[in-house]
Short mmCIF file of C-alpha atoms and ligand atoms in Angstrom, two decimals:
data_model
loop_
_atom_site.label_atom_id
_atom_site.label_comp_id
_atom_site.label_asym_id
_atom_site.label_seq_id
_atom_site.Cartn_x
_atom_site.Cartn_y
_atom_site.Cartn_z
CA UNK A 9 0.73 13.98 -32.83
CA UNK A 10 -0.31 12.51 -29.70
CA UNK A 11 -3.46 11.09 -28.12
CA UNK A 12 -5.27 12.03 -24.73
CA UNK A 13 -7.10 8.51 -24.88
CA UNK A 14 -4.20 6.60 -22.36
CA UNK A 15 -4.78 3.36 -23.48
CA UNK A 16 -4.49 0.04 -21.37
CA UNK A 17 -0.67 -1.82 -21.94
CA UNK A 18 -2.14 -4.64 -22.79
CA UNK A 19 -5.34 -7.05 -23.74
CA UNK A 20 -7.36 -9.13 -21.90
CA UNK A 21 -6.60 -13.07 -22.28
CA UNK A 22 -8.94 -14.19 -19.37
CA UNK A 23 -11.72 -12.38 -17.91
CA UNK A 24 -13.70 -13.23 -14.94
CA UNK A 25 -17.99 -11.79 -14.83
CA UNK A 26 -19.20 -9.50 -12.41
CA UNK A 27 -22.52 -9.73 -11.44
CA UNK A 28 -24.56 -6.86 -11.22
CA UNK A 29 -27.01 -5.65 -8.46
CA UNK A 30 -29.15 -3.03 -7.34
CA UNK A 31 -29.77 -0.18 -5.10
CA UNK A 32 -32.49 -2.61 -2.84
CA UNK A 33 -30.07 -5.39 -3.13
CA UNK A 34 -26.81 -3.41 -1.54
CA UNK A 35 -28.87 -2.01 0.36
CA UNK A 36 -29.92 -5.29 2.33
CA UNK A 37 -25.78 -6.79 1.82
CA UNK A 38 -24.72 -3.92 3.44
CA UNK A 39 -26.71 -3.81 6.04
CA UNK A 40 -25.93 -7.26 6.85
CA UNK A 41 -22.48 -6.99 6.84
CA UNK A 42 -22.60 -4.70 9.17
CA UNK A 43 -21.67 -1.60 7.54
CA UNK A 44 -18.11 -2.63 7.20
CA UNK A 45 -16.77 -3.07 3.77
CA UNK A 46 -14.98 -5.93 4.69
CA UNK A 47 -17.27 -8.45 5.52
CA UNK A 48 -18.73 -7.97 1.95
CA UNK A 49 -18.63 -10.98 -0.13
CA UNK A 50 -16.84 -10.29 -3.54
CA UNK A 51 -19.29 -11.45 -5.51
CA UNK A 52 -21.68 -8.40 -4.11
CA UNK A 53 -19.28 -5.86 -5.35
CA UNK A 54 -19.22 -4.42 -8.94
CA UNK A 55 -16.22 -2.31 -9.01
CA UNK A 56 -13.66 -3.80 -6.39
CA UNK A 57 -10.98 -0.41 -5.66
CA UNK A 58 -10.94 -1.86 -1.93
CA UNK A 59 -7.51 -2.57 -2.48
CA UNK A 60 -4.43 -2.81 -5.34
CA UNK A 61 -2.73 -6.08 -3.10
CA UNK A 62 -2.93 -9.04 -4.18
CA UNK A 63 -6.08 -8.62 -6.68
CA UNK A 64 -3.52 -7.41 -10.02
CA UNK A 65 -3.71 -9.62 -13.31
CA UNK A 66 -1.60 -11.76 -13.60
CA UNK A 67 0.12 -11.92 -17.78
CA UNK A 68 0.87 -14.90 -19.69
CA UNK A 69 4.29 -15.34 -18.85
CA UNK A 70 3.67 -15.16 -14.80
CA UNK A 71 1.09 -17.92 -15.92
CA UNK A 72 3.34 -19.90 -18.09
CA UNK A 73 6.14 -20.04 -15.47
CA UNK A 74 3.24 -20.77 -12.72
CA UNK A 75 4.00 -24.47 -13.79
CA UNK A 76 7.56 -24.24 -14.25
CA UNK A 77 7.26 -24.35 -10.15
CA UNK A 78 9.63 -26.88 -7.95
CA UNK A 79 7.72 -27.44 -5.62
CA UNK A 80 11.12 -28.88 -3.55
CA UNK A 81 11.21 -28.59 0.64
CA UNK A 82 14.51 -27.54 0.45
CA UNK A 83 16.90 -25.81 -2.56
CA UNK A 84 13.97 -25.57 -5.44
CA UNK A 85 15.50 -24.04 -8.20
CA UNK A 86 12.66 -21.59 -8.30
CA UNK A 87 13.99 -20.36 -4.98
CA UNK A 88 16.87 -18.88 -6.74
CA UNK A 89 14.89 -18.04 -9.77
CA UNK A 90 13.25 -15.51 -7.28
CA UNK A 91 16.29 -14.83 -5.30
CA UNK A 92 18.00 -12.84 -8.46
CA UNK A 93 15.29 -11.12 -9.15
CA UNK A 94 14.81 -9.87 -6.10
CA UNK A 95 18.92 -9.37 -6.38
CA UNK A 96 18.56 -8.03 -9.53
CA UNK A 97 16.76 -4.59 -8.41
CA UNK A 98 17.39 -4.80 -4.55
CA UNK A 99 21.41 -5.98 -3.91
CA UNK A 100 20.94 -7.17 -0.31
CA UNK A 101 23.10 -9.98 0.69
CA UNK A 102 19.73 -11.66 2.27
CA UNK A 103 16.63 -12.89 1.01
CA UNK A 104 14.40 -13.98 3.42
CA UNK A 105 10.68 -15.09 1.69
CA UNK A 106 7.68 -14.29 3.60
CA UNK A 107 3.93 -15.37 2.28
CA UNK A 108 3.34 -11.34 2.74
CA UNK A 109 4.61 -7.95 3.80
CA UNK A 110 3.02 -7.99 7.41
CA UNK A 111 4.94 -11.91 7.59
CA UNK A 112 7.98 -10.09 6.99
CA UNK A 113 7.31 -7.00 9.51
CA UNK A 114 6.56 -9.53 12.14
CA UNK A 115 9.98 -11.26 11.43
CA UNK A 116 11.78 -7.64 11.60
CA UNK A 117 9.78 -5.84 14.28
CA UNK A 118 9.89 -9.69 16.92
CA UNK A 119 13.98 -9.16 16.01
CA UNK A 120 14.60 -6.11 16.42
CA UNK A 121 11.51 -4.70 18.77
CA UNK A 122 10.13 -4.71 22.41
CA UNK A 123 9.31 -2.58 24.63
CA UNK A 124 11.47 0.73 25.30
CA UNK A 125 11.91 0.32 21.57
CA UNK A 126 10.68 2.99 19.12
CA UNK A 127 10.88 3.11 15.24
CA UNK A 128 10.47 5.58 12.93
CA UNK A 129 8.87 5.85 9.71
CA UNK A 130 7.26 8.70 7.22
CA UNK A 131 3.78 7.27 7.24
CA UNK A 132 3.35 3.63 9.26
CA UNK A 133 1.32 1.53 6.96
CA UNK A 134 -1.37 -0.13 9.80
CA UNK A 135 0.29 -4.23 9.78
CA UNK A 136 3.36 -2.57 10.04
CA UNK A 137 2.16 -0.33 13.55
CA UNK A 138 0.50 -3.60 14.51
CA UNK A 139 3.30 -5.53 14.43
CA UNK A 140 5.53 -3.11 15.67
CA UNK A 141 3.41 -1.73 19.02
CA UNK A 142 2.40 -5.61 19.32
CA UNK A 143 6.12 -6.34 20.34
CA UNK A 144 5.09 -3.54 23.25
CA UNK A 145 7.39 -0.84 21.38
CA UNK A 146 6.48 1.83 19.64
CA UNK A 147 5.44 3.90 15.96
CA UNK A 148 6.54 7.08 15.45
CA UNK A 149 5.12 8.93 12.58
CA UNK A 150 7.47 12.15 10.59
CA UNK A 151 6.40 12.44 7.51
CA UNK A 152 6.74 16.30 6.36
CA UNK A 153 3.96 19.05 7.14
CA UNK A 154 2.76 18.73 3.62
CA UNK A 155 1.92 15.46 3.96
CA UNK A 156 -0.95 15.39 5.64
CA UNK A 157 -2.09 18.42 3.93
CA UNK A 158 -4.58 16.68 1.65
CA UNK A 159 -4.40 20.04 -1.13
CA UNK A 160 -0.84 20.89 -0.40
CA UNK A 161 0.58 20.25 -4.02
CA UNK A 162 3.99 18.95 -3.07
CA UNK A 163 5.69 17.04 -5.86
CA UNK A 164 6.89 14.91 -2.66
CA UNK A 165 4.60 15.15 0.37
CA UNK A 166 5.73 11.36 1.21
CA UNK A 167 9.14 12.65 2.85
CA UNK A 168 10.18 12.44 5.89
CA UNK A 169 10.96 15.36 8.07
CA UNK A 170 14.57 15.58 8.53
CA UNK A 171 14.83 17.72 10.91
CA UNK A 172 11.98 15.93 12.52
CA UNK A 173 14.18 12.52 12.51
CA UNK A 174 17.05 14.18 14.12
CA UNK A 175 15.46 15.29 17.05
CA UNK A 176 13.94 12.29 17.18
CA UNK A 177 17.14 10.53 17.03
CA UNK A 178 18.67 13.42 19.55
CA UNK A 179 15.43 12.86 22.02
CA UNK A 180 14.75 9.26 22.03
CA UNK A 181 18.58 8.06 21.83
CA UNK A 182 20.71 5.95 19.03
CA UNK A 183 20.38 2.58 21.37
CA UNK A 184 16.44 3.00 21.67
CA UNK A 185 16.11 2.85 17.37
CA UNK A 186 16.40 0.09 16.20
CA UNK A 187 15.66 1.10 12.55
CA UNK A 188 13.92 4.05 11.11
CA UNK A 189 12.01 3.21 7.96
CA UNK A 190 10.75 4.61 4.90
CA UNK A 191 7.43 3.44 3.10
CA UNK A 192 7.74 4.13 -0.82
CA UNK A 193 5.37 4.76 -1.38
CA UNK A 194 3.84 6.35 1.38
CA UNK A 195 0.59 4.39 1.54
CA UNK A 196 -1.09 5.83 4.76
CA UNK A 197 -0.25 9.17 3.24
CA UNK A 198 -2.02 8.97 0.21
CA UNK A 199 -0.08 6.72 -2.26
CA UNK A 200 2.41 10.15 -2.23
CA UNK A 201 6.56 9.35 -3.21
CA UNK A 202 9.29 9.88 -0.83
CA UNK A 203 11.72 12.09 -2.86
CA UNK A 204 15.10 9.87 -3.91
CA UNK A 205 17.19 13.52 -2.19
CA UNK A 206 15.17 12.75 1.05
CA UNK A 207 15.59 9.19 0.56
CA UNK A 208 19.85 10.05 0.21
CA UNK A 209 19.17 12.29 3.29
CA UNK A 210 17.55 9.61 5.25
CA UNK A 211 20.92 7.52 4.54
CA UNK A 212 23.09 9.89 5.50
CA UNK A 213 21.23 10.69 8.69
CA UNK A 214 21.04 7.14 9.91
CA UNK A 215 24.42 6.47 8.95
CA UNK A 216 25.62 9.37 10.97
CA UNK A 217 23.99 8.43 14.23
CA UNK A 218 24.54 4.18 13.14
CA UNK A 219 21.01 3.83 12.57
CA UNK A 220 19.78 0.74 10.20
CA UNK A 221 17.53 2.15 7.66
CA UNK A 222 14.60 -0.39 6.64
CA UNK A 223 12.19 -0.15 3.58
CA UNK A 224 8.88 -0.61 3.10
CA UNK A 225 9.16 -0.59 -0.55
CA UNK A 226 5.94 -2.04 -0.99
CA UNK A 227 5.51 0.32 -3.91
CA UNK A 228 8.80 0.97 -5.03
CA UNK A 229 8.21 0.99 -9.08
CA UNK A 230 5.67 3.38 -8.69
CA UNK A 231 7.45 5.65 -6.44
CA UNK A 232 10.44 5.50 -8.97
CA UNK A 233 8.44 6.28 -12.00
CA UNK A 234 7.57 9.60 -9.89
CA UNK A 235 11.56 9.82 -9.33
CA UNK A 236 11.94 10.28 -12.57
CA UNK A 237 8.40 12.64 -14.19
CA UNK A 238 8.87 15.16 -10.97
CA UNK A 239 12.47 15.21 -9.58
CA UNK A 240 15.29 17.24 -11.20
CA UNK A 241 18.07 16.05 -12.87
CA UNK A 242 16.27 12.17 -13.11
CA UNK A 243 15.16 12.31 -16.06
CA UNK A 244 16.82 10.37 -17.66
CA UNK A 245 17.10 7.75 -16.05
CA UNK A 246 15.58 4.17 -16.12
CA UNK A 247 13.69 2.83 -13.16
CA UNK A 248 15.65 0.14 -12.77
CA UNK A 249 18.76 2.33 -11.73
CA UNK A 250 16.83 4.37 -9.52
CA UNK A 251 15.81 1.42 -7.82
CA UNK A 252 19.15 0.63 -7.32
CA UNK A 253 19.99 3.10 -5.97
CA UNK A 254 17.49 3.83 -3.85
CA UNK A 255 18.45 -0.31 -2.61
CA UNK A 256 22.15 0.73 -2.86
CA UNK A 257 21.30 3.78 0.55
CA UNK A 258 19.23 1.14 2.53
CA UNK A 259 19.95 -2.03 4.84
CA UNK A 260 17.47 -3.24 4.47
CA UNK A 261 13.67 -3.80 2.97
CA UNK A 262 9.99 -5.14 3.94
CA UNK A 263 8.01 -6.28 0.91
CA UNK A 264 4.58 -6.95 0.15
CA UNK A 265 4.66 -8.96 -3.73
CA UNK A 266 1.51 -8.53 -3.79
CA UNK A 267 1.73 -4.63 -5.49
CA UNK A 268 4.55 -4.21 -7.04
CA UNK A 269 6.00 -7.20 -8.51
CA UNK A 270 2.25 -8.14 -9.93
CA UNK A 271 1.84 -11.21 -7.40
CA UNK A 272 -1.48 -12.34 -5.80
CA UNK A 273 0.68 -13.60 -3.07
CA UNK A 274 4.17 -12.39 -1.64
CA UNK A 275 6.38 -10.65 -0.01
CA UNK A 276 9.90 -10.84 1.41
CA UNK A 277 12.28 -9.87 3.81
CA UNK A 278 15.97 -8.60 3.15
CA UNK A 279 19.62 -7.08 4.47
CA UNK A 280 22.86 -6.70 4.93
CA UNK A 281 23.23 -7.78 8.18
CA UNK A 282 24.40 -11.19 8.56
CA UNK A 283 23.71 -11.67 12.16
CA UNK A 284 20.12 -10.33 11.98
CA UNK A 285 19.17 -12.75 8.94
CA UNK A 286 20.35 -15.77 10.99
CA UNK A 287 17.73 -14.99 14.00
CA UNK A 288 15.01 -13.90 11.19
CA UNK A 289 15.80 -16.89 9.62
CA UNK A 290 14.97 -19.24 12.20
CA UNK A 291 11.69 -16.95 13.24
CA UNK A 292 10.34 -17.75 9.46
CA UNK A 293 11.62 -21.65 9.95
CA UNK A 294 8.53 -21.01 13.34
CA UNK A 295 6.07 -19.44 11.45
CA UNK A 296 6.66 -19.93 7.70
CA UNK A 297 8.59 -22.12 6.30
CA UNK A 298 11.95 -23.12 5.49
CA UNK A 299 14.24 -19.95 3.99
CA UNK A 300 14.28 -21.39 0.73
CA UNK A 301 10.21 -21.23 0.31
CA UNK A 302 9.45 -19.19 2.65
CA UNK A 303 5.23 -18.80 3.08
CA UNK A 304 5.44 -19.25 -0.15
CA UNK A 305 4.88 -22.23 -3.25
CA UNK A 306 7.70 -22.53 -5.64
CA UNK A 307 5.17 -21.74 -8.28
CA UNK A 308 4.71 -18.35 -6.66
CA UNK A 309 8.21 -17.85 -6.17
CA UNK A 310 7.98 -18.33 -9.70
CA UNK A 311 5.20 -16.13 -11.28
CA UNK A 312 7.07 -13.09 -8.75
CA UNK A 313 10.41 -13.46 -10.13
CA UNK A 314 8.35 -12.97 -13.51
CA UNK A 315 6.73 -9.93 -11.88
CA UNK A 316 9.61 -8.20 -11.37
CA UNK A 317 10.86 -7.78 -14.46
CA UNK A 318 7.07 -6.95 -16.35
CA UNK A 319 6.72 -4.04 -13.48
CA UNK A 320 9.36 -1.77 -14.44
CA UNK A 321 8.61 -1.67 -17.75
CA UNK A 322 8.48 2.40 -18.61
CA UNK A 323 5.46 2.05 -21.15
CA UNK A 324 3.44 0.38 -17.73
CA UNK A 325 4.52 2.35 -15.61
CA UNK A 326 3.15 5.58 -17.52
CA UNK A 327 0.06 4.29 -18.38
CA UNK A 328 -0.67 2.85 -14.08
CA UNK A 329 0.29 6.91 -13.10
CA UNK A 330 -1.46 8.68 -16.17
CA UNK A 331 -4.56 6.26 -14.67
CA UNK A 332 -4.62 6.71 -11.71
CA UNK A 333 -4.18 10.17 -12.03
CA UNK A 334 -7.29 10.54 -15.18
CA UNK A 335 -9.97 9.16 -12.09
CA UNK A 336 -8.48 11.66 -9.42
CA UNK A 337 -8.10 14.28 -11.40
CA UNK A 338 -11.78 13.36 -13.11
CA UNK A 339 -12.74 13.98 -8.85
CA UNK A 340 -11.24 17.17 -8.61
CA UNK A 341 -12.88 18.45 -11.88
CA UNK A 342 -16.04 17.89 -10.22
CA UNK A 343 -15.40 19.76 -7.60
CA UNK A 344 -14.83 16.96 -4.94
CA UNK A 345 -11.71 17.33 -3.33
CA UNK A 346 -8.36 14.64 -3.17
CA UNK A 347 -5.74 14.24 -2.06
CA UNK A 348 -3.12 16.18 -4.63
CA UNK A 349 -0.53 15.56 -6.41
CA UNK A 350 -2.96 12.48 -7.33
CA UNK A 351 -1.16 9.23 -5.84
CA UNK A 352 0.32 6.07 -7.69
CA UNK A 353 -1.68 3.22 -6.60
CA UNK A 354 -5.15 5.11 -5.54
CA UNK A 355 -7.38 8.23 -5.42
CA UNK A 356 -7.95 9.59 -1.94
CA UNK A 357 -11.23 11.19 -1.55
CA UNK A 358 -10.62 14.08 1.69
CA UNK A 359 -13.96 13.00 3.03
CA UNK A 360 -14.09 14.83 5.77
CA UNK A 361 -13.84 17.41 2.94
CA UNK A 362 -16.88 16.09 0.94
CA UNK A 363 -19.26 15.64 4.87
CA UNK A 364 -18.39 18.67 6.96
CA UNK A 365 -21.21 17.86 8.73
CA UNK A 366 -20.09 14.20 10.36
CA UNK A 367 -17.56 14.87 12.84
CA UNK A 368 -14.94 12.40 12.68
CA UNK A 369 -15.45 10.43 15.84
CA UNK A 370 -18.62 9.54 14.04
CA UNK A 371 -16.57 8.18 10.85
CA UNK A 372 -17.16 10.26 7.99
CA UNK A 373 -14.54 7.72 5.68
CA UNK A 374 -17.18 5.20 6.75
CA UNK A 375 -19.72 6.97 5.25
CA UNK A 376 -18.55 7.81 1.96
CA UNK A 377 -17.40 4.50 1.44
CA UNK A 378 -21.34 2.96 2.13
CA UNK A 379 -22.48 5.30 -0.15
CA UNK A 380 -20.13 4.61 -2.42
CA UNK A 381 -21.32 0.60 -2.10
CA UNK A 382 -24.85 1.44 -2.04
CA UNK A 383 -25.34 3.81 -4.91
CA UNK A 384 -23.41 1.42 -7.07
CA UNK A 385 -21.60 -0.74 -5.71
CA UNK A 386 -17.59 0.34 -5.70
CA UNK A 387 -15.77 -0.79 -2.42
CA UNK A 388 -13.56 1.67 -1.39
CA UNK A 389 -11.49 1.42 2.23
CA UNK A 390 -11.29 4.13 5.20
CA UNK A 391 -8.26 5.51 5.29
CA UNK A 392 -9.45 7.40 8.65
CA UNK A 393 -10.69 7.31 12.60
CA UNK A 394 -11.60 3.80 12.28
CA UNK A 395 -8.70 2.45 10.66
CA UNK A 396 -6.12 4.61 12.79
CA UNK A 397 -8.42 6.65 15.61
CA UNK A 398 -7.79 3.75 18.38
CA UNK A 399 -4.92 4.48 20.15
CA UNK A 400 -2.82 1.93 21.84
CA UNK A 401 -3.89 3.21 25.71
CA UNK A 402 -7.56 2.68 24.83
CA UNK A 403 -8.85 6.06 24.10
CA UNK A 404 -9.83 7.55 20.82
CA UNK A 405 -9.23 10.43 18.99
CA UNK A 406 -9.65 11.27 15.02
CA UNK A 407 -7.23 10.74 12.70
CA UNK A 408 -4.93 13.15 10.96
CA UNK A 409 -6.89 13.18 8.05
CA UNK A 410 -10.16 11.43 7.60
CA UNK A 411 -9.85 9.95 3.20
CA UNK A 412 -11.99 6.84 1.51
CA UNK A 413 -9.85 5.27 -0.52
CA UNK A 414 -10.32 4.57 -4.10
CA UNK A 415 -7.30 1.79 -4.43
CA UNK A 416 -6.62 0.06 -8.14
CA UNK A 417 -5.97 -3.48 -8.90
CA UNK A 418 -3.22 -3.46 -11.42
CA UNK A 419 -3.76 -4.29 -14.51
CA UNK A 420 -7.30 -5.60 -13.93
CA UNK A 421 -9.80 -2.69 -14.74
CA UNK A 422 -10.67 -0.27 -17.75
CA UNK A 423 -11.18 2.60 -18.42
CA UNK A 424 -14.86 1.93 -19.51
CA UNK A 425 -15.17 1.13 -15.70
CA UNK A 426 -13.26 4.06 -13.90
CA UNK A 427 -15.38 6.62 -15.88
CA UNK A 428 -18.82 4.21 -13.85
CA UNK A 429 -16.57 4.87 -11.25
CA UNK A 430 -16.68 8.38 -11.93
CA UNK A 431 -20.51 8.85 -12.63
CA UNK A 432 -20.93 7.13 -9.23
CA UNK A 433 -18.78 9.83 -6.72
CA UNK A 434 -20.63 12.30 -8.26
CA UNK A 435 -23.79 11.35 -7.81
CA UNK A 436 -22.66 10.38 -3.99
CA UNK A 437 -21.13 13.74 -3.77
CA UNK A 438 -24.15 15.71 -4.73
CA UNK A 439 -26.54 13.93 -2.59
CA UNK A 440 -23.97 14.58 0.64
CA UNK A 441 -25.71 16.70 2.70
CA UNK A 442 -28.43 13.38 2.98
CA UNK A 443 -25.15 11.18 4.30
CA UNK A 444 -25.40 10.60 8.04
CA UNK A 445 -22.40 9.26 10.60
CA UNK A 446 -22.35 6.05 12.38
CA UNK A 447 -21.44 4.59 15.61
CA UNK A 448 -18.74 1.62 16.54
CA UNK A 449 -20.86 -1.31 17.68
CA UNK A 450 -19.34 -4.18 18.10
CA UNK A 451 -14.77 -3.51 18.01
CA UNK A 452 -12.34 -5.90 18.02
CA UNK A 453 -8.84 -5.48 20.34
CA UNK A 454 -6.95 -4.68 17.52
CA UNK A 455 -7.11 -3.41 13.84
CA UNK A 456 -10.86 -2.61 14.40
CA UNK A 457 -11.17 -1.89 10.41
CA UNK A 458 -11.84 -4.81 9.64
CA UNK A 459 -14.26 -6.36 12.03
CA UNK A 460 -15.57 -3.79 13.22
CA UNK A 461 -19.69 -3.38 12.98
CA UNK A 462 -21.03 -0.39 12.28
CA UNK A 463 -24.66 1.21 13.06
CA UNK A 464 -25.67 4.46 11.29
CA UNK A 465 -26.40 7.09 13.10
N1 LIG B 507 3.36 -2.05 4.28
C1 LIG B 507 2.31 -1.51 3.02
C2 LIG B 507 3.09 0.36 2.60
C3 LIG B 507 1.52 -2.01 2.99
O1 LIG B 507 0.52 -1.39 1.81
C4 LIG B 507 0.68 -3.14 2.95
C5 LIG B 507 0.05 -3.12 2.59
C6 LIG B 507 1.87 -3.47 4.06
C7 LIG B 507 2.97 -2.69 4.23
C8 LIG B 507 1.59 -5.31 4.78
O2 LIG B 507 1.49 -5.95 3.85
O3 LIG B 507 -0.71 -7.07 3.43
O4 LIG B 507 1.00 -8.20 2.51
O5 LIG B 507 0.89 -8.26 5.28
N2 LIG B 507 -1.53 -2.95 2.22
C9 LIG B 507 -2.31 -2.85 1.78
C10 LIG B 507 -2.94 -2.30 1.61
C11 LIG B 507 -3.28 -4.26 2.26
O6 LIG B 507 -4.21 -2.63 0.56
O7 LIG B 507 -2.46 -1.61 1.27
P1 LIG B 507 0.63 -7.50 3.48
#
């Protein structure tokens, strides 16, 4: 007998209160926040699905490991515990700890970027793209065409377009390409996985042209679980084995430990190349710290080492992927179009489909995200024209999709929280025709989604 209820494979050990608010209060709070959900106080949010980054609950073993942290400036045993845990899954020669993923990106692209250079990825995450462009280099996205079609059911919509990649290499020239990257899972493309077959093929193309191949591996365990579930011939493998194979195909990685490593803070950069590692460690010392702690306290390194052992549990990953699908499938069943198949860490509502009367340059994703907050106190995140519409030359264009991401923090919310989210989404969708677009009243020079002030149209 198998039961259909997906139980959380943990019990609650310590709790944080949720402060209840009314729709009237939220109407006022979001206006005060300039209709930007990043400007809200989290106390004013009921269910916070802004991000799955650093927002997960640590286990009792992680909290116990915090007590074991050694805060020595150099050569801390906590560093060795962390490095061993990383290399157990990703056996790269050099591991360089950073305070989060973007710090690893900043260091890597400072070392290998610069004007005239171009980096390919399935889809660059926003900080990855911004760090590349900041050095004067160019970031090119080469995801397969299905990856840009919200309704396509391709099982690995995060895959790199291999023909486009070879064409890119031949037209741009090997000498101008310091690295090829692949993001697992493809966050900006809907949390969609990349197949092992595709990673093998990208690796082979990079080898053929002598190009370094880097992973942006934030959600590596979720990606490995999808490979196990969906890829022919992978169903009997342990996810640890799949993860090690992925690592063996690459020359290095950038990592945010705020996702699958179950940390509240942390990241790393890893690679096999000795010379690049020396260069990156020197940059690390300028802004992050000594190479045995990076931007982290010894206690954080210890918590991450434990998180890396917990994230590869099959019971956990099965629950994680099924519970995210539970939310996505319920919305789809109610007629709300969501990116299909449901991704690993989040459900992405297709705001352009739900609000066809709001043109992309009036930000349908923003309109939907604000409505979810007003109606139900839910905080999601626009991933669309607000986030990607402003081009480096100053022009503005609709992004490929206008989505609202409901990202699920790890081990944080229960099924009843998610049932409430479903109800709120259905209520907002019922009144979708009444929603209006927004304009940007105040816009910063870069990464505008974080701090822009919006005004309703
Ligand atoms: N790469 C990917 C694929 C990410 O999703 C993120 C962060 C980063 C790099 C940067 O890592 O935040 O530790 O500096 N994503 C978060 C999100 C912020 O909400 O999706 P970071």
